[in-house]
Short mmCIF file of C-alpha atoms in Angstrom, two decimals:
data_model
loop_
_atom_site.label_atom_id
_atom_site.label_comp_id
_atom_site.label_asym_id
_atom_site.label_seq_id
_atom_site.Cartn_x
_atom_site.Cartn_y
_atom_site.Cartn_z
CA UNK A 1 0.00 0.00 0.00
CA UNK A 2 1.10 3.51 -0.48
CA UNK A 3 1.13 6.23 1.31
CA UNK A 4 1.55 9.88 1.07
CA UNK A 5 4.06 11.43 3.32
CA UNK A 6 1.31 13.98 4.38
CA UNK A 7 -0.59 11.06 5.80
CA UNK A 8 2.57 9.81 7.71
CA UNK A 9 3.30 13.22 9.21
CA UNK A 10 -0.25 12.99 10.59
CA UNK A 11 0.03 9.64 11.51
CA UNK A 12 2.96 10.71 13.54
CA UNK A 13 1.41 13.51 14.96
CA UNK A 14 -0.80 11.37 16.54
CA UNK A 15 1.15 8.68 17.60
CA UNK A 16 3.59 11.11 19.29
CA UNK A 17 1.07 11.72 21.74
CA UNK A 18 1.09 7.93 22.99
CA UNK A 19 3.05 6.14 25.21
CA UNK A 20 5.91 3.99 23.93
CA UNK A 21 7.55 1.75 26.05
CA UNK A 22 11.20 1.61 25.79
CA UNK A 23 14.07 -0.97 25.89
CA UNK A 24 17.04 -1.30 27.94
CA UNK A 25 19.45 -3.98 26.12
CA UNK A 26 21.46 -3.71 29.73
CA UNK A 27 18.26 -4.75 31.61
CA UNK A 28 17.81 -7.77 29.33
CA UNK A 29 21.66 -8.76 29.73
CA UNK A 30 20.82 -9.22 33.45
CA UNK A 31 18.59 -12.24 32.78
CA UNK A 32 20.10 -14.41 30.65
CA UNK A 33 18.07 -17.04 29.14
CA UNK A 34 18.84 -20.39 26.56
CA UNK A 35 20.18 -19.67 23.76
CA UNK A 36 18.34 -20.05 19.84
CA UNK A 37 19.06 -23.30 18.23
CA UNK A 38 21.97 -21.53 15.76
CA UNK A 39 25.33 -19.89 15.62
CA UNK A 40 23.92 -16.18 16.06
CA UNK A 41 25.84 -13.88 13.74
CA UNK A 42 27.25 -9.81 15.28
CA UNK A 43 25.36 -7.21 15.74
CA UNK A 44 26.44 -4.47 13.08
CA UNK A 45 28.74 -1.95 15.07
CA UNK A 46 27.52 0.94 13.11
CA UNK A 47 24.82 1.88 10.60
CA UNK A 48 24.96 5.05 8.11
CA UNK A 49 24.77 8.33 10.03
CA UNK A 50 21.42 10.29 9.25
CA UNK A 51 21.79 13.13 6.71
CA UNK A 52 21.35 16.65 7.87
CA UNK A 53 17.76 17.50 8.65
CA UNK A 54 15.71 20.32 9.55
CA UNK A 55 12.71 19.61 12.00
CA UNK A 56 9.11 20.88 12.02
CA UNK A 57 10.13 23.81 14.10
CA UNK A 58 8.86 25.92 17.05
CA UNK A 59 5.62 26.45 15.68
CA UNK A 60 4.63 23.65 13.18
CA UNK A 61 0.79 23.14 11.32
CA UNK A 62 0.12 19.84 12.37
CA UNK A 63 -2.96 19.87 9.84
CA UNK A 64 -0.61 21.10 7.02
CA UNK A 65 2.48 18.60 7.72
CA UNK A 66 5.11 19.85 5.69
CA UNK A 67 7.77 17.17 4.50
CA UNK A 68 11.16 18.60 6.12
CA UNK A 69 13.57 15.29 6.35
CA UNK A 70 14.62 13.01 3.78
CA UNK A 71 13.30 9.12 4.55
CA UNK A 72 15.61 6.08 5.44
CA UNK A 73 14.53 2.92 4.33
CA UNK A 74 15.53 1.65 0.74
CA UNK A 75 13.48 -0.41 -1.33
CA UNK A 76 14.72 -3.46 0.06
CA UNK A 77 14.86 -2.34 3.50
CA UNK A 78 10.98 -1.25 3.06
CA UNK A 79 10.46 -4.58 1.48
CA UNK A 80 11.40 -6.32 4.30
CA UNK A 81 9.25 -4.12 7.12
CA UNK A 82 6.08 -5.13 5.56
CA UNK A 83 6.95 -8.28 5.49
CA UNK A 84 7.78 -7.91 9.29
CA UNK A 85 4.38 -6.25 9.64
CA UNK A 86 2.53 -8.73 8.36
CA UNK A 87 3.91 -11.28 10.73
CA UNK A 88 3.89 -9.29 13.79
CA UNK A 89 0.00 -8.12 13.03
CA UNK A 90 -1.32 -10.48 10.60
CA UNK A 91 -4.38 -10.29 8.11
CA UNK A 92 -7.83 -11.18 10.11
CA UNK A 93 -11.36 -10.95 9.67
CA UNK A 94 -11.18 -7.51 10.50
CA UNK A 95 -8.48 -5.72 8.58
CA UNK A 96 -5.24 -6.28 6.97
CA UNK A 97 -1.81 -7.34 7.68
CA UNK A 98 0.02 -4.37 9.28
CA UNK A 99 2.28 -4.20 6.31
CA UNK A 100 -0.10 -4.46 3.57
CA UNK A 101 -2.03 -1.33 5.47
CA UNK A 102 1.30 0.69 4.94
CA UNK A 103 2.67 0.82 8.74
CA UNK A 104 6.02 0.98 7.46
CA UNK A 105 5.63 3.71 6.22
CA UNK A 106 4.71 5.40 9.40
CA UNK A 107 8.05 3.60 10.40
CA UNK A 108 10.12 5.06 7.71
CA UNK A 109 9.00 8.40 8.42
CA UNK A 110 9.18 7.67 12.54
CA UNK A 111 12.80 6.69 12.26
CA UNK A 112 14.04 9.61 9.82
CA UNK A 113 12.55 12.50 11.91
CA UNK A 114 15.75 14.47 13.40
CA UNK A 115 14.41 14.11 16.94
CA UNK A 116 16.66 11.51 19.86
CA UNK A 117 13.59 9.35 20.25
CA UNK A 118 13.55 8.61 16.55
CA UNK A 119 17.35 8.87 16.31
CA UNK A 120 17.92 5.72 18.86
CA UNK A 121 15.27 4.16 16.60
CA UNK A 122 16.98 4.54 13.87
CA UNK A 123 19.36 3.15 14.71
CA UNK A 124 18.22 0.01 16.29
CA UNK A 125 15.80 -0.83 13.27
CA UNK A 126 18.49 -0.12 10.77
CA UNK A 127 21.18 -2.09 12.33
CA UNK A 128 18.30 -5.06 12.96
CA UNK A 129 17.55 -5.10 9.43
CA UNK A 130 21.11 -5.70 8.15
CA UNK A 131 21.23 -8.33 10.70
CA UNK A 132 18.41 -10.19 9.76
CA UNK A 133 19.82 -9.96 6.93
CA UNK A 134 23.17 -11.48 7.87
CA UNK A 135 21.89 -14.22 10.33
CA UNK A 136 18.69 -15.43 7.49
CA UNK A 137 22.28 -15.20 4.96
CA UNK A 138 24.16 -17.38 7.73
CA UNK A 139 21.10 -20.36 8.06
CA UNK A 140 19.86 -20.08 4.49
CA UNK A 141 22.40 -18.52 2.04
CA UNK A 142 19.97 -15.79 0.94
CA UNK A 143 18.33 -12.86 2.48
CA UNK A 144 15.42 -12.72 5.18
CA UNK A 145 13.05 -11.67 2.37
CA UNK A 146 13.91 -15.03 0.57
CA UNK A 147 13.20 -16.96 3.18
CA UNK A 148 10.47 -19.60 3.09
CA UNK A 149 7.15 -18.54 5.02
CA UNK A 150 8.65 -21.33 7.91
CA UNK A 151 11.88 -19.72 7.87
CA UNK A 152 10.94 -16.73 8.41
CA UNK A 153 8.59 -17.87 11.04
CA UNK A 154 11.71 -19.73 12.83
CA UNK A 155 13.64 -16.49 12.66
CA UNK A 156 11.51 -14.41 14.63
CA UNK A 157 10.41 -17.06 16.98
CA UNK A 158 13.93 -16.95 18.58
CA UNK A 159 13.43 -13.22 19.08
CA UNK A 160 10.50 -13.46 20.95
CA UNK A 161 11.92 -14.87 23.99
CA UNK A 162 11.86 -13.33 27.59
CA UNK A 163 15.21 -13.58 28.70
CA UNK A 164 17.34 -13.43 25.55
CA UNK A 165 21.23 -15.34 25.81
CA UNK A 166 23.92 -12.57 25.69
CA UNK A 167 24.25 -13.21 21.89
CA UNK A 168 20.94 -12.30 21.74
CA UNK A 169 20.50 -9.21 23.62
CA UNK A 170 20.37 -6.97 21.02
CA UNK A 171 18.32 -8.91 18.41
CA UNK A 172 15.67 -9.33 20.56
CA UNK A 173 15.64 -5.46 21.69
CA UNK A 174 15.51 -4.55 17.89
CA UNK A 175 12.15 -7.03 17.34
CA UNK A 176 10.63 -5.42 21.00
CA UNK A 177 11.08 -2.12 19.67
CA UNK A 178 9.85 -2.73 15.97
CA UNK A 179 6.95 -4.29 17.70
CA UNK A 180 6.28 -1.57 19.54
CA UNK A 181 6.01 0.73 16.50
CA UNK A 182 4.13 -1.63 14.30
CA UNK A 183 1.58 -1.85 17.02
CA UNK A 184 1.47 2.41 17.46
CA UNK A 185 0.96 3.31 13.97
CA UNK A 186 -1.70 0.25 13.71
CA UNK A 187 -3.68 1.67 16.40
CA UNK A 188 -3.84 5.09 14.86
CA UNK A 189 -5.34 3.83 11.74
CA UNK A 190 -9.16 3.62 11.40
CA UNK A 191 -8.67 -0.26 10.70
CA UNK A 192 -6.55 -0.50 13.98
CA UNK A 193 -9.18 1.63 15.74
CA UNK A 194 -11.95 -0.71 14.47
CA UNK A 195 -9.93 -3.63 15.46
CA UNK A 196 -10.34 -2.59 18.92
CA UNK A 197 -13.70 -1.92 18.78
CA UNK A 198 -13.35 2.28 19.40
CA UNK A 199 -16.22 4.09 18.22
CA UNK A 200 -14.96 7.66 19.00
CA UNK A 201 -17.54 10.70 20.34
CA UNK A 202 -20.87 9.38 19.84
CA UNK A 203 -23.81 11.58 20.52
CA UNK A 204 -26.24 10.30 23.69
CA UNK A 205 -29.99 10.71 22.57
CA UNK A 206 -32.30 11.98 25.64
CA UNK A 207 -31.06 13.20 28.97
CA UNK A 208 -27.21 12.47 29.32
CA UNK A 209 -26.98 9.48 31.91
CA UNK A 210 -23.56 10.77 33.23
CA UNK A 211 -20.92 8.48 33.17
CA UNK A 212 -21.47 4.52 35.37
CA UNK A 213 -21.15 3.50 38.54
CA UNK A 214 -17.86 1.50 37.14
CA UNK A 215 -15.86 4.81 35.51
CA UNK A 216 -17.49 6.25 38.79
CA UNK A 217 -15.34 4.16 40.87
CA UNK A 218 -12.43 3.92 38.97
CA UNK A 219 -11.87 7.70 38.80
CA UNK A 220 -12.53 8.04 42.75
CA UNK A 221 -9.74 4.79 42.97
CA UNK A 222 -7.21 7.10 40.86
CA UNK A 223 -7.93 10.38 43.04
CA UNK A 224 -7.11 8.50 46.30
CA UNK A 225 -3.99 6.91 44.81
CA UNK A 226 -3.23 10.91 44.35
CA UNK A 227 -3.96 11.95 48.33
CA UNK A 228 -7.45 13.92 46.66
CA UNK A 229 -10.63 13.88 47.70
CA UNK A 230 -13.42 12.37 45.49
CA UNK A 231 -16.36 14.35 46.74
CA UNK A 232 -14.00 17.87 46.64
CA UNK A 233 -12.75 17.26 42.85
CA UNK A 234 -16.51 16.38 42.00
CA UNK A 235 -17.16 19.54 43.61
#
């Protein structure tokens, strides 16, 4: 699927509002766990520096993105994150494979913005491409995108583990983190939205029943958990 860098700008408007859990390689290092059934190849000890880039600015239009850096992935590299997407969020019954929606995309333009965030991303996801690359080259003789469906499947079941071997550390932080933005940019899309069943603002005919007894007591759970009183902040 294409899509136009407006769209991705906006898409990562959005997402920059959310959440997004981090990774500590160091952390994993402390728990060790068995190691995959193969000789694991490096990690690459550098990837290309970013070009120069310009960011949106002090004051940007969010609803008129502009297009101010210059994107990363090549057409290999881009081949190979939709494949990714499509096996980290599959085609269901309710919408497409991440990657076939266009995801990397968002990705692309994620890990080119001139920002830390996205530079550590960059990073990562660059230097976890060339060795997936590498380590599909080392098992197979040809690249992960050549792989066999089961290969590929094989692959990424050894970076799925919870307590990576040393070897390991860093292969497993790249998938975590790709993960992680496969599954941010799929939730800002109206397919990931549907997926989840959110309906947005939706007009309440009649009198308005004010919110239930449940959100009731969840909000007065949160104000105690902050020393404030229930009945003063409904006051």
């Amino acid at each position: 699927m294409t899509v136009s860098r407006r769209t991705t700008l906006q898409w990562i408007a959005a997402a920059a509002t959310l959440p997004l859990p981090g990774w500590a390689a160091s952390a994993a290092a402390a728990a060790t766990g068995a190691p995959p059934p193969f000789a694991v190849v490096d990690w690459p000890r550098a990837v290309p520096e970013p070009p120069a880039a310009r960011g949106y600015g002090r004051d940007p239009k969010l609803t008129e993105p502009s297009v101010p850096w210059p994107l990363t992935f090549d057409r290999a590299q881009r081949a190979t994150i939709d494949l990714l997407g499509d096996m980290i969020l599959p085609e269901d019954t309710v919408s497409p494979g991440a990657g076939k929606l266009g995801v990397g995309a968002f990705i692309d333009e994620w890990i080119s913005a001139p920002y830390p965030v996205q530079r550590a991303d960059r990073a990562r996801v660059l230097a976890g491409l060339t060795w997936l690359d590498a380590q599909s080259r080392a098992l197979h003789r040809q690249g992960f995108a050549a792989l066999t469906v089961p290969q590929r499947a094989a692959l990424l079941d050894a970076l799925t583990v919870a307590t990576p071997s040393p070897g390991m550390v860093e292969p497993v932080a790249f998938m975590d983190r790709l993960r992680n933005l496969f599954v941010l940019g799929f939730y800002t899309l109206p397919e990931g939205k549907a997926d989840m069943g959110y309906i947005g603002d939706q007009p309440t005919e009649g009198p308005y029943p004010g919110p239930s007894p449940e959100a009731l007591a969840h909000l007065d759970a949160a104000l105690r958990g902050l020393k404030l009183s229930p009945e003063m902040a409904r006051g």
